[in-house]
XYZ file of C-alpha atoms in Angstrom:
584
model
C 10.424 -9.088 23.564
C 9.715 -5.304 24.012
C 7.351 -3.153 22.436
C 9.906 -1.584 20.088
C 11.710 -2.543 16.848
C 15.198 -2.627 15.856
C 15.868 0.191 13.598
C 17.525 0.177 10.546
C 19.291 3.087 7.899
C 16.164 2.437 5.516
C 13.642 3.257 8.325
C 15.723 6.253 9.916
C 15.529 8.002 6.126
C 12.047 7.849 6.241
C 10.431 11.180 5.921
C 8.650 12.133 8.723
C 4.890 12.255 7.133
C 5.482 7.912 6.822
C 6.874 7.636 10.024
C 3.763 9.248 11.566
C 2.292 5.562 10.459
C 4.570 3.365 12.008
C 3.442 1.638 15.507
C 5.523 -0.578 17.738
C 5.545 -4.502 17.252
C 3.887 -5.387 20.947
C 4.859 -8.457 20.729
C 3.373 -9.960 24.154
C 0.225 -9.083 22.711
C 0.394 -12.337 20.530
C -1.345 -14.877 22.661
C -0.871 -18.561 22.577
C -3.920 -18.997 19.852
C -2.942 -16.074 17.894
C 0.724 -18.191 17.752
C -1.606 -21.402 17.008
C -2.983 -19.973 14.240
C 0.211 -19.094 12.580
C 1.658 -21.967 12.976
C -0.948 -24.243 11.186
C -1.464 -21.115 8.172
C 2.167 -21.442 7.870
C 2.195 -25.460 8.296
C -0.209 -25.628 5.589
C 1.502 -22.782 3.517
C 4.713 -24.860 3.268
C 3.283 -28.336 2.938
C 0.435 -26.555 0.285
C 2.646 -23.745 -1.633
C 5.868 -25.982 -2.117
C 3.892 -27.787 -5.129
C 2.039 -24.679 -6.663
C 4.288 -21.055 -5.283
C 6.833 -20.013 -7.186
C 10.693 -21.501 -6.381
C 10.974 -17.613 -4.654
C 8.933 -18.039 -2.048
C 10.473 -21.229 0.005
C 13.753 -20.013 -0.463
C 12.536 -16.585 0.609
C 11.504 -17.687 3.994
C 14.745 -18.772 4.136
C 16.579 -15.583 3.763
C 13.765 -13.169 5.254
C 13.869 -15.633 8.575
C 10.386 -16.297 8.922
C 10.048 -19.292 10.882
C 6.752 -21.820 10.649
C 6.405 -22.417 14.957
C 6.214 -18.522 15.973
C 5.091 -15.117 14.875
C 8.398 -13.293 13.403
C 9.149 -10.343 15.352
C 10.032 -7.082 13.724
C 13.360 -7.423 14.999
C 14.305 -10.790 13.978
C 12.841 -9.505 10.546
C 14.704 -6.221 10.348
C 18.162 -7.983 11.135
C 17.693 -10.066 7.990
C 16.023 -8.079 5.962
C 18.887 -5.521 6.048
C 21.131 -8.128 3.904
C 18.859 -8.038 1.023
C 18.144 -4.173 1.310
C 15.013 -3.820 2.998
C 12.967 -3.445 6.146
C 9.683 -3.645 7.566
C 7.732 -1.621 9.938
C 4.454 -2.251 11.961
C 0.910 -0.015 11.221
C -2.154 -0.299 12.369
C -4.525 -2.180 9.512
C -4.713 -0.204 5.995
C -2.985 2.815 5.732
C -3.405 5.623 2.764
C -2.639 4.014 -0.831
C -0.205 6.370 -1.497
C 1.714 5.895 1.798
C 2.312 2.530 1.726
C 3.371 2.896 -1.952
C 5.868 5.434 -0.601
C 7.047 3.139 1.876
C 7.834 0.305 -0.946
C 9.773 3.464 -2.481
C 11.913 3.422 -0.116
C 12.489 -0.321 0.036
C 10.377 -0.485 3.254
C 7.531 -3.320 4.184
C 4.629 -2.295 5.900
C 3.153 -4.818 8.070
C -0.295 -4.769 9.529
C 0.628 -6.838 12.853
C -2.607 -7.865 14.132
C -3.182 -11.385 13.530
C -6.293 -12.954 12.196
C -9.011 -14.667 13.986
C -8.607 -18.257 14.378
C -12.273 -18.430 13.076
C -10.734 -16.421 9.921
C -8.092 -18.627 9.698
C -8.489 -19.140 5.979
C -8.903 -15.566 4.932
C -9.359 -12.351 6.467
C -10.393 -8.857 4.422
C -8.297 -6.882 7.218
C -4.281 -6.998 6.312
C -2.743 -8.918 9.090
C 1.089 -10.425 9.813
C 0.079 -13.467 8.035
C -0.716 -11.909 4.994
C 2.063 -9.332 5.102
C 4.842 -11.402 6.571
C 4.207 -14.751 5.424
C 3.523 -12.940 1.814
C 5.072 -10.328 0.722
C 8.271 -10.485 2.591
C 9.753 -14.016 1.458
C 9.177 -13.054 -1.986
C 10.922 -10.109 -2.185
C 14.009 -12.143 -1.632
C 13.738 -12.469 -5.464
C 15.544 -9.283 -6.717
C 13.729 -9.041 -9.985
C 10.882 -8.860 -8.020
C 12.151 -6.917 -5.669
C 12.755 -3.776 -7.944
C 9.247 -4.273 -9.355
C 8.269 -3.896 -5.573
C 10.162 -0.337 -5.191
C 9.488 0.444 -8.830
C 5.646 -0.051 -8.078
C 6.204 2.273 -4.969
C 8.259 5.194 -6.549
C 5.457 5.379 -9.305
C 2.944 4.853 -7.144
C 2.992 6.975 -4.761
C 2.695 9.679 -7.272
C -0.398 8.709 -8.812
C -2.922 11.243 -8.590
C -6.251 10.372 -6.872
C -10.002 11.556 -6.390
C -11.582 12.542 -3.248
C -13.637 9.309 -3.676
C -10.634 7.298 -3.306
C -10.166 8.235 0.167
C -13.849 7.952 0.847
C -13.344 4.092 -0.568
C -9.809 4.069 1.603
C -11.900 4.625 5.017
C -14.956 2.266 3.862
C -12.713 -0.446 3.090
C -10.625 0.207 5.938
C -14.066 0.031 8.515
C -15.425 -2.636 6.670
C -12.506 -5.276 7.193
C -11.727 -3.810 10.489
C -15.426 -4.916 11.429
C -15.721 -8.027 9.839
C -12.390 -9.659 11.446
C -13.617 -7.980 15.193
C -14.964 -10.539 17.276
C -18.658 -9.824 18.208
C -20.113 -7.387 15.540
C -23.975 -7.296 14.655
C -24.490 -8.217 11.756
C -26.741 -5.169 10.555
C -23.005 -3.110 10.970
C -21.404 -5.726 8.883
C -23.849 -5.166 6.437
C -24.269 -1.700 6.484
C -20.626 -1.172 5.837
C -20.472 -3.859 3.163
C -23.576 -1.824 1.240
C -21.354 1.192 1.917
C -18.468 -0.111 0.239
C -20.634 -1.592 -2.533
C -22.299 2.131 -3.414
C -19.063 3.670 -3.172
C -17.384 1.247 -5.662
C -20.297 1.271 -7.839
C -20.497 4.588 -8.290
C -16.827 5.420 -9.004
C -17.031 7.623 -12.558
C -13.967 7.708 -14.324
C -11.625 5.908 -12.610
C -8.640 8.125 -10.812
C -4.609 7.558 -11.825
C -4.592 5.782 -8.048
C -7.847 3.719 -8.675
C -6.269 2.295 -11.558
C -2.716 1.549 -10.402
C -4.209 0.365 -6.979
C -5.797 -2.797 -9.365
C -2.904 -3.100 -11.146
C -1.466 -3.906 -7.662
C -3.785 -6.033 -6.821
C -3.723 -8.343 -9.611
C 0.355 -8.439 -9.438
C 1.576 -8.037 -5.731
C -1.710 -9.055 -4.252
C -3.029 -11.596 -5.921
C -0.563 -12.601 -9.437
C 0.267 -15.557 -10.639
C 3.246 -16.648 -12.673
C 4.557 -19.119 -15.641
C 1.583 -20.133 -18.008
C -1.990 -19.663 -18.309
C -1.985 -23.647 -18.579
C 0.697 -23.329 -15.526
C 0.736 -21.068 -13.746
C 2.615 -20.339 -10.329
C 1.691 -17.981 -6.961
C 3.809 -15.335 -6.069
C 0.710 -12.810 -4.930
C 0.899 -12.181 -1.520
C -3.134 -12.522 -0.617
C -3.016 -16.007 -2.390
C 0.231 -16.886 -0.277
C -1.877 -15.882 2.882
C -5.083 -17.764 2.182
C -4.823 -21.354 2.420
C -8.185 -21.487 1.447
C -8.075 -18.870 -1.624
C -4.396 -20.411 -3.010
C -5.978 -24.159 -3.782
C -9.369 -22.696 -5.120
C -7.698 -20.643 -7.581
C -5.695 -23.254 -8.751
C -8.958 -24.600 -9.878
C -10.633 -24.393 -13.073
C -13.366 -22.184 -11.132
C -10.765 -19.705 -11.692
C -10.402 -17.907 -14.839
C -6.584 -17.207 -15.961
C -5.504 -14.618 -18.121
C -2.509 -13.237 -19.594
C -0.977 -10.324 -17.699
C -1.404 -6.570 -18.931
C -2.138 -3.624 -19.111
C -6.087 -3.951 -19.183
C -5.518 -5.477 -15.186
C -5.534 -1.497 -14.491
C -9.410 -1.296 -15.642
C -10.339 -4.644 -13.906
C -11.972 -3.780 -10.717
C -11.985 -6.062 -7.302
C -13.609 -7.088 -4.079
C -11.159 -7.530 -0.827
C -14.503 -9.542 0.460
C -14.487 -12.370 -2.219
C -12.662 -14.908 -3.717
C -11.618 -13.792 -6.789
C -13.438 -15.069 -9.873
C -10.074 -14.471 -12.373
C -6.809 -14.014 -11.924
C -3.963 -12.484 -14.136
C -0.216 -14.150 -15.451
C 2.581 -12.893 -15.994
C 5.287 -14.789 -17.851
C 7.962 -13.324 -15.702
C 8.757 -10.939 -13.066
C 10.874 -8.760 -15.384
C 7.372 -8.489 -17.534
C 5.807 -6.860 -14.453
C 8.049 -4.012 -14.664
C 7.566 -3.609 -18.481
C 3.407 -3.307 -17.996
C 4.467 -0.689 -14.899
C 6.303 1.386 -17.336
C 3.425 1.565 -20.256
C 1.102 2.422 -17.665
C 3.588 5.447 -15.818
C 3.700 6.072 -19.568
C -0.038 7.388 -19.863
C 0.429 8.896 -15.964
C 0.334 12.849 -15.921
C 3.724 11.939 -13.900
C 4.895 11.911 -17.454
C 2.321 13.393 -19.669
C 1.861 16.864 -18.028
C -0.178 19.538 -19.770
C -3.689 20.692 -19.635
C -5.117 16.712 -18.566
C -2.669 16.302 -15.730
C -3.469 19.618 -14.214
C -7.062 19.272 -14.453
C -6.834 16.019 -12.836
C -4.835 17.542 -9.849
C -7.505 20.050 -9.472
C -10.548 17.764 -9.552
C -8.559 15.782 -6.695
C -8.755 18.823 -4.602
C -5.702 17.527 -2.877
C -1.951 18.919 -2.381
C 0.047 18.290 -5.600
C 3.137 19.545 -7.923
C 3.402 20.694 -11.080
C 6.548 20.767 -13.008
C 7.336 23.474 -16.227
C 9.769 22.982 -18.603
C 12.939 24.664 -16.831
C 12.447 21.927 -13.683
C 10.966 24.761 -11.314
C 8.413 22.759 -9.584
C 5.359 24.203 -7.641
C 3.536 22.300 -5.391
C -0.192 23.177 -3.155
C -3.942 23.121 -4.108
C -4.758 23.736 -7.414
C -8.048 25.425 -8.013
C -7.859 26.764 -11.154
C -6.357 26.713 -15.058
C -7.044 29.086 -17.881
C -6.512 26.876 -20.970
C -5.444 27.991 -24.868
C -6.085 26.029 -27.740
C -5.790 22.713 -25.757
C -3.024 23.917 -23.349
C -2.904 25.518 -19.839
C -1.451 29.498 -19.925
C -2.242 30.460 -16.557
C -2.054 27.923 -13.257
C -3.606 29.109 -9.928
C -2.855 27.620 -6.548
C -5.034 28.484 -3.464
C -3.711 28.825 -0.028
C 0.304 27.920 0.845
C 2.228 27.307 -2.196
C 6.014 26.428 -2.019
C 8.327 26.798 -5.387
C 10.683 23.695 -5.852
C 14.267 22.938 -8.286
C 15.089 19.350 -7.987
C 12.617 17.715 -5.319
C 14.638 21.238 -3.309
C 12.584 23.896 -1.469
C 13.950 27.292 -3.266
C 14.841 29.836 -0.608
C 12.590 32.380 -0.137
C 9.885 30.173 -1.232
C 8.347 28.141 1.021
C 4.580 27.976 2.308
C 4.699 31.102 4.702
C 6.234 33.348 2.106
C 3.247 31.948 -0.779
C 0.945 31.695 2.055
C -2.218 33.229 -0.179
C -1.674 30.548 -2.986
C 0.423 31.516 -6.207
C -0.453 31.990 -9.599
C 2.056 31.893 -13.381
C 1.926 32.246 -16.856
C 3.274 29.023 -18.812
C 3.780 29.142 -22.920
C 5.743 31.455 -25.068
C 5.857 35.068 -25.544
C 3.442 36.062 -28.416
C 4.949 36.565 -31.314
C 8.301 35.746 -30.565
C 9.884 32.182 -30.904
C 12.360 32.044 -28.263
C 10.689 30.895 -24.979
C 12.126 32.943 -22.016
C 13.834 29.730 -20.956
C 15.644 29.799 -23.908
C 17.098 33.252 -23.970
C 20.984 34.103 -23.096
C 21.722 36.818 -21.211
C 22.129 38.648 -24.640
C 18.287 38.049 -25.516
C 16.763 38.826 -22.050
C 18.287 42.134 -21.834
C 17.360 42.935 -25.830
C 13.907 41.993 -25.102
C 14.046 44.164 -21.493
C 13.914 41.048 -18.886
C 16.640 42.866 -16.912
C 16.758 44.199 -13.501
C 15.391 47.305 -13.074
C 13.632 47.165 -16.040
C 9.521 47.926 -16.560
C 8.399 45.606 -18.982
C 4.965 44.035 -20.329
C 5.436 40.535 -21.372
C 2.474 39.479 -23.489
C 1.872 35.574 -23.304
C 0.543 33.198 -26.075
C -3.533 33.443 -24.726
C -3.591 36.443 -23.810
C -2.150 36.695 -20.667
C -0.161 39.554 -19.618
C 2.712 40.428 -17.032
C 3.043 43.925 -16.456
C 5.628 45.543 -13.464
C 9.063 46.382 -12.648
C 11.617 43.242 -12.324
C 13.547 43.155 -9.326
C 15.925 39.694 -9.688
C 15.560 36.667 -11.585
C 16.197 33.340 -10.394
C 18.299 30.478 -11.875
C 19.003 26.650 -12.182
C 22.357 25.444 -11.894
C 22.222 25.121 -16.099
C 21.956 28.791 -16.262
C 18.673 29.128 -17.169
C 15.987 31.330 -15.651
C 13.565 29.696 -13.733
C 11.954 32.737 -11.555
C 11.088 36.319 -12.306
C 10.179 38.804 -9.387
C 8.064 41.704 -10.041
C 7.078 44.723 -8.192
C 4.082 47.312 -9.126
C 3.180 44.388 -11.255
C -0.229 43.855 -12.942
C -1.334 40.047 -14.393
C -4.337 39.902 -16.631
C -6.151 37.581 -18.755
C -8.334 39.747 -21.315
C -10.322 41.735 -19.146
C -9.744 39.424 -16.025
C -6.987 40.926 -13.548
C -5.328 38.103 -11.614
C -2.590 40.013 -9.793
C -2.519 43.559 -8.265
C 0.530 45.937 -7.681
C -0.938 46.368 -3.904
C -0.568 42.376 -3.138
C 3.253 42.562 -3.564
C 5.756 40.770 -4.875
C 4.657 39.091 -8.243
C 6.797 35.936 -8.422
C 6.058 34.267 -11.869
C 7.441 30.959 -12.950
C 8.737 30.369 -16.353
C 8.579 27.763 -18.252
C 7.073 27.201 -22.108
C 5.447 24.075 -21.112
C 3.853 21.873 -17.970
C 6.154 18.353 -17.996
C 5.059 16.721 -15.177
C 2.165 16.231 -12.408
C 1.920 14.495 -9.498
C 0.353 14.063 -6.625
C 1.855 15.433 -3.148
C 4.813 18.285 -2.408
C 7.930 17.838 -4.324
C 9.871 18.829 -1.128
C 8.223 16.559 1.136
C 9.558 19.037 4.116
C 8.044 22.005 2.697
C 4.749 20.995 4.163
C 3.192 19.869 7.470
C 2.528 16.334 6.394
C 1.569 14.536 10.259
C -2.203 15.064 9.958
C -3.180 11.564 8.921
C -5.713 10.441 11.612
C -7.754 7.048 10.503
C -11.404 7.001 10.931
C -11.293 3.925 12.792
C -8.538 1.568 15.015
C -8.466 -2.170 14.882
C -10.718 -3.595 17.630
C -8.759 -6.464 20.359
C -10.302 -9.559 21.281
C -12.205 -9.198 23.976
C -10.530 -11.547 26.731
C -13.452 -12.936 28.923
C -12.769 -15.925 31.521
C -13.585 -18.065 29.176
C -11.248 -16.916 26.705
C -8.641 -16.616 29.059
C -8.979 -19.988 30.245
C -8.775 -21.365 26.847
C -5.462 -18.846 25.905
C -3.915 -20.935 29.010
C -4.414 -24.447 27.696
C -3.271 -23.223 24.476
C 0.260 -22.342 25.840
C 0.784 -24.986 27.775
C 0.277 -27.200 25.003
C 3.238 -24.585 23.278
C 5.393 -25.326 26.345
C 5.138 -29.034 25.893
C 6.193 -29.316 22.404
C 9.189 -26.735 23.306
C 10.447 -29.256 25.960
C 8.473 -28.779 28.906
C 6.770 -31.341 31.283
C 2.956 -31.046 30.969
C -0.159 -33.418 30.869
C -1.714 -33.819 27.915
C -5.140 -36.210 28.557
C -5.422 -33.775 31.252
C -5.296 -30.869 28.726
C -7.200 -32.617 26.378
C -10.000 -33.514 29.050
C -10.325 -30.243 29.747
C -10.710 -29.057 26.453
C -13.108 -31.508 25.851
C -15.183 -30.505 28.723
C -15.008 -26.857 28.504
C -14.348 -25.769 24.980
C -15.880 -28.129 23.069
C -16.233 -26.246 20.011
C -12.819 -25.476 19.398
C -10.652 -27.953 17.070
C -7.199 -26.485 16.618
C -6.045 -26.918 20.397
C -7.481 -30.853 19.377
C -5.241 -30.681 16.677
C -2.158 -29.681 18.421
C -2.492 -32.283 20.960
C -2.684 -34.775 18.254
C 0.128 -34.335 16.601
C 2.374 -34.577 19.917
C 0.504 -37.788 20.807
C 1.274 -38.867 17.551
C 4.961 -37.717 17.310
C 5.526 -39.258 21.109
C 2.892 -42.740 19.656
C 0.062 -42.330 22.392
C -1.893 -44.370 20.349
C -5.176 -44.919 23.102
C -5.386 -41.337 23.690
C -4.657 -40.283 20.023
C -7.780 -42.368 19.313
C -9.984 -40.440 21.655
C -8.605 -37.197 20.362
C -9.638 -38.174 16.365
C -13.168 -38.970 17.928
C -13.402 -35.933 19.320
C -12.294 -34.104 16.147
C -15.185 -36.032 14.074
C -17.837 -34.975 16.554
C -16.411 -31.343 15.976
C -16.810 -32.109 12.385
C -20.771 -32.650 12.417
C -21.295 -29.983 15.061
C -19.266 -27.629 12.788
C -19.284 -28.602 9.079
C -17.906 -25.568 7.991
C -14.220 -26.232 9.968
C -14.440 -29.789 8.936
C -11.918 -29.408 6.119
C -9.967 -27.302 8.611
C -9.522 -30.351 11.313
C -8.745 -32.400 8.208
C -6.288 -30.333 6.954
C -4.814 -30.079 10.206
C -4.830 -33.875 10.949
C -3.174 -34.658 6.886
C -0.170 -32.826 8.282
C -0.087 -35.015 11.534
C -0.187 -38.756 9.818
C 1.620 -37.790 6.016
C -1.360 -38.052 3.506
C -2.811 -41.092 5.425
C -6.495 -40.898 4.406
C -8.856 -39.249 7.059
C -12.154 -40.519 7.038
């Protein structure tokens, strides 16, 4: 297999700013353990999650393709995917909340492809294929579900955040990447994890983003479904864990009812998790996504949702009344008895109708920022938006006319009007001015020598969100991660090992191949490692080499006492091989 995937029409729509993330599937990268440990997380998965999953997720592997003996490839996954309407793409580890909520959006999977450690076999904090194929993908073969998934995204994505959401974005991000490298001190470990730890500690108010990021987590990451007596697994990190999906099926686990309050319960991608949330349904999942886009200033607008786009410091849109839409860096709003009046942009500012740059309007022509009245004339109770022709020209918003509109707050427009602009309704969405003059009380906040004076109108702010409405009206391809996913080292040793490993892969695929010699080796030279043991076992088993099958188990139980903590591991393994019988 190459180091390129199969395209599809979902991925080719993709804007360019999420295709920036997007890295080919090597897939001769995998070597023979990575394939080893798949194969026994998924063996275990199926034997494990076919009592206690939901009914989606077996027949979800099913239709997505993912097979238990190898890796799936991106191509494999993209040809099936297509027939129920999505696709996946390879990245490299965690990428930006809000991207890979946009990617969901636009009924796109992102898979980390790196595979886990076989000493993490149980769990890893870094997203891997495991956890992103052998989660998330089956179940989205469940349509219900399905929309939730693209719902989640579409919302999502427009969530507003804080600049100490990306600081907790790269922590996170360094902190799993360095606990699932081989090799790394422990004082860097440690230092990251007290990073992470100060950083989540210290979080204030929690941002629109913070909040619908654990809202995530508690439903796509780690829900369950049914009853609280019950319940089922459908989260994607419980799906992944074979260690995490039977502890939390334990009473060690709390259970609670699915709802809104999940969006103020706060988690640790380094721990277990102590309680878990259930929903009745899949449909309810979409009704608790819509009370909390509800209290969003997606939908809220006014004075809160701007101020939260300016304490975020990042690019974001806001949207008046008549649909005009302007979207850059807010760093300012003069506010009125509980409203904003005046909204103030800094640096390039494009004007939007419709998610649809307006002509004329784009970054390089607002490349100083922008700044517009919103509210009502004073003392009159028509709202420009509102006027007919008729009422514009009576109160003298006509071309050629000098006029001084006087807003609600005190905020005045003074200059000559050149052209107005219009939706496809009729109404007017843009006034341009020349000689113009913009004050607030004694404050001036445009000059006639800057130029043009391009005001929005609009009575009222609707809608905020974060990022450009017209995703092409900025240069989106800057996202550079702090830090890349660190490779196995491969040392002779290693390499050595990687070899034994696939020629115990060839053998069970049909090839000629000795095993005692394989095991002998393994014995001699790696004798800390248990799931090459494991493999050999079950094809002596399966081809009833009892003597050397014997010799094998013995092995495995001296592994056992030189390395309690994979003992349940080798068990686990061995369960599969002989149907239940009883290990000692």
């Amino acid at each position: 297999m190459n180091a390129t995937i199969e395209s599809n029409p979902l991925i080719d729509r993709l804007p360019k700013h999420l295709k920036q993330f997007i890295k080919p599937q090597d897939y001769e990268e995998y070597t023979p353990i990575n394939q080893a440990v798949w194969r026994y997380v998924m063996r275990k998965n199926v034997d494990y999650l076919s009592k206690v999953a939901h009914s989606s997720y077996l027949d979800g592997l099913k239709k997505t393709g993912i097979e238990v003996d190898s890796i799936p490839s991106m191509y494999g996954m993209n040809r099936i995917l297509k027939e129920i309407g999505w696709a996946a793409v390879a990245v490299d580890g965690f990428i930006p909340p809000n991207a890979f909520m946009e990617f969901q959006a636009y009924n796109v999977l992102v898979i980390a492809s790196d595979i886990r450690q076989l000493e993490h076999i149980e769990y890893t904090p870094a997203p891997d294929i495991i956890h992103e194929g052998a989660g998330h993908a089956p179940i989205i073969a469940n349509p219900e579900y399905a929309e939730y998934l693209r719902r989640f995204g579409e919302i999502g994505c427009k969530a507003i955040s804080s600049a100490r959401d990306y600081e907790i974005y790269e922590a996170i991000r360094l902190l799993s990447i360095l606990k699932e490298a081989e090799g790394t001190p422990q004082d860097e470990i440690e230092a990251a994890e007290k990073r992470v730890d100060e950083l989540q500690n210290d979080l204030g108010e929690l941002s629109e983003m913070a909040l619908i990021r654990n809202l995530h987590w508690w439903t796509v990451e780690y829900g369950l479904i049914g009853t609280v007596e019950d319940p089922k697994i459908y989260g994607a990190g419980l799906l992944s864990s074979i260690g995490e999906s039977a502890w939390c099926m334990t009473d060690n686990v709390t259970k609670l009812p699915y709802d809104i309050n999940a969006a103020y319960q706060s988690f640790d991608i380094t721990k277990p998790q102590p309680q878990l949330f259930v929903t009745p349904d899949f449909a309810h999942l979409s009704l608790v996504l819509e009370e909390f886009a509800n209290k969003m200033a997606l939908r809220t607008g006014g004075l809160s949702g701007v101020q939260k786009l300016i304490n975020s410091n990042a690019l974001g849109t806001v949207e008046l009344s008549t649909g005009v839409q302007i979207s850059g860096v807010f760093s300012n709003v003069i506010e009125n008895e509980g409203k904003p009046i005046y909204l103030q942009c800094t640096g390039g500012t494009a004007l939007a109708y419709r998610e649809k740059e307006l002509v004329g309007h784009g970054i390089s022509y607002h490349a100083e920022g922008f700044g517009s009245p919103v509210g009502k004339l004073k003392g009159i109770n028509l709202a420009i938006e509102d006027m007919s022709p008729r009422d514009l020209k009576a109160y003298g918003v006509y071309e050629g006319q000098r006029v001084t509109l006087e807003f609600e707050g005190d905020v005045t427009v003074s200059g000559e009007i050149i052209t107005g602009t219009r939706n496809i309704q009729g109404k007017i969405i843009l006034i341009s001015f020349k000689d113009c003059t913009v004050t607030h009380g004694d404050t001036v906040l445009f000059q006639p020598e800057w130029g043009t004076y391009d005001m929005a109108v609009g009575k009222k702010v609707v809608s905020v969100f974060s990022g450009p409405a017209d995703v092409n009206s900025f240069d989106l391809i800057t996202h550079v991660p702090s830090s890349q996913t660190i490779k196995a080292k491969k040392s002779v040793e290693r390499q050595e090992l990687e070899g034994l490993y696939q020629n115990v892969r060839d053998i069970r695929g049909g090839a000629t191949g000795n095993l005692e010699a394989i095991f002998t080796k393994v014995k001699e030279s790696h004798p800390n490692d248990w799931l090459l043991s494991v493999e050999i076992a079950e094809l002596l088993h399966k081809n009833k080499q009892e003597e050397l099958l014997n010799k094998v188990v013995l092995h495995l139980d001296e592994v056992k006492k030189k390395r309690p903590e994979v003992a349940h591991l080798v068990d686990g393994g061995l369960e599969l091989i002989f149907e239940k019988e009883k290990i000692s």
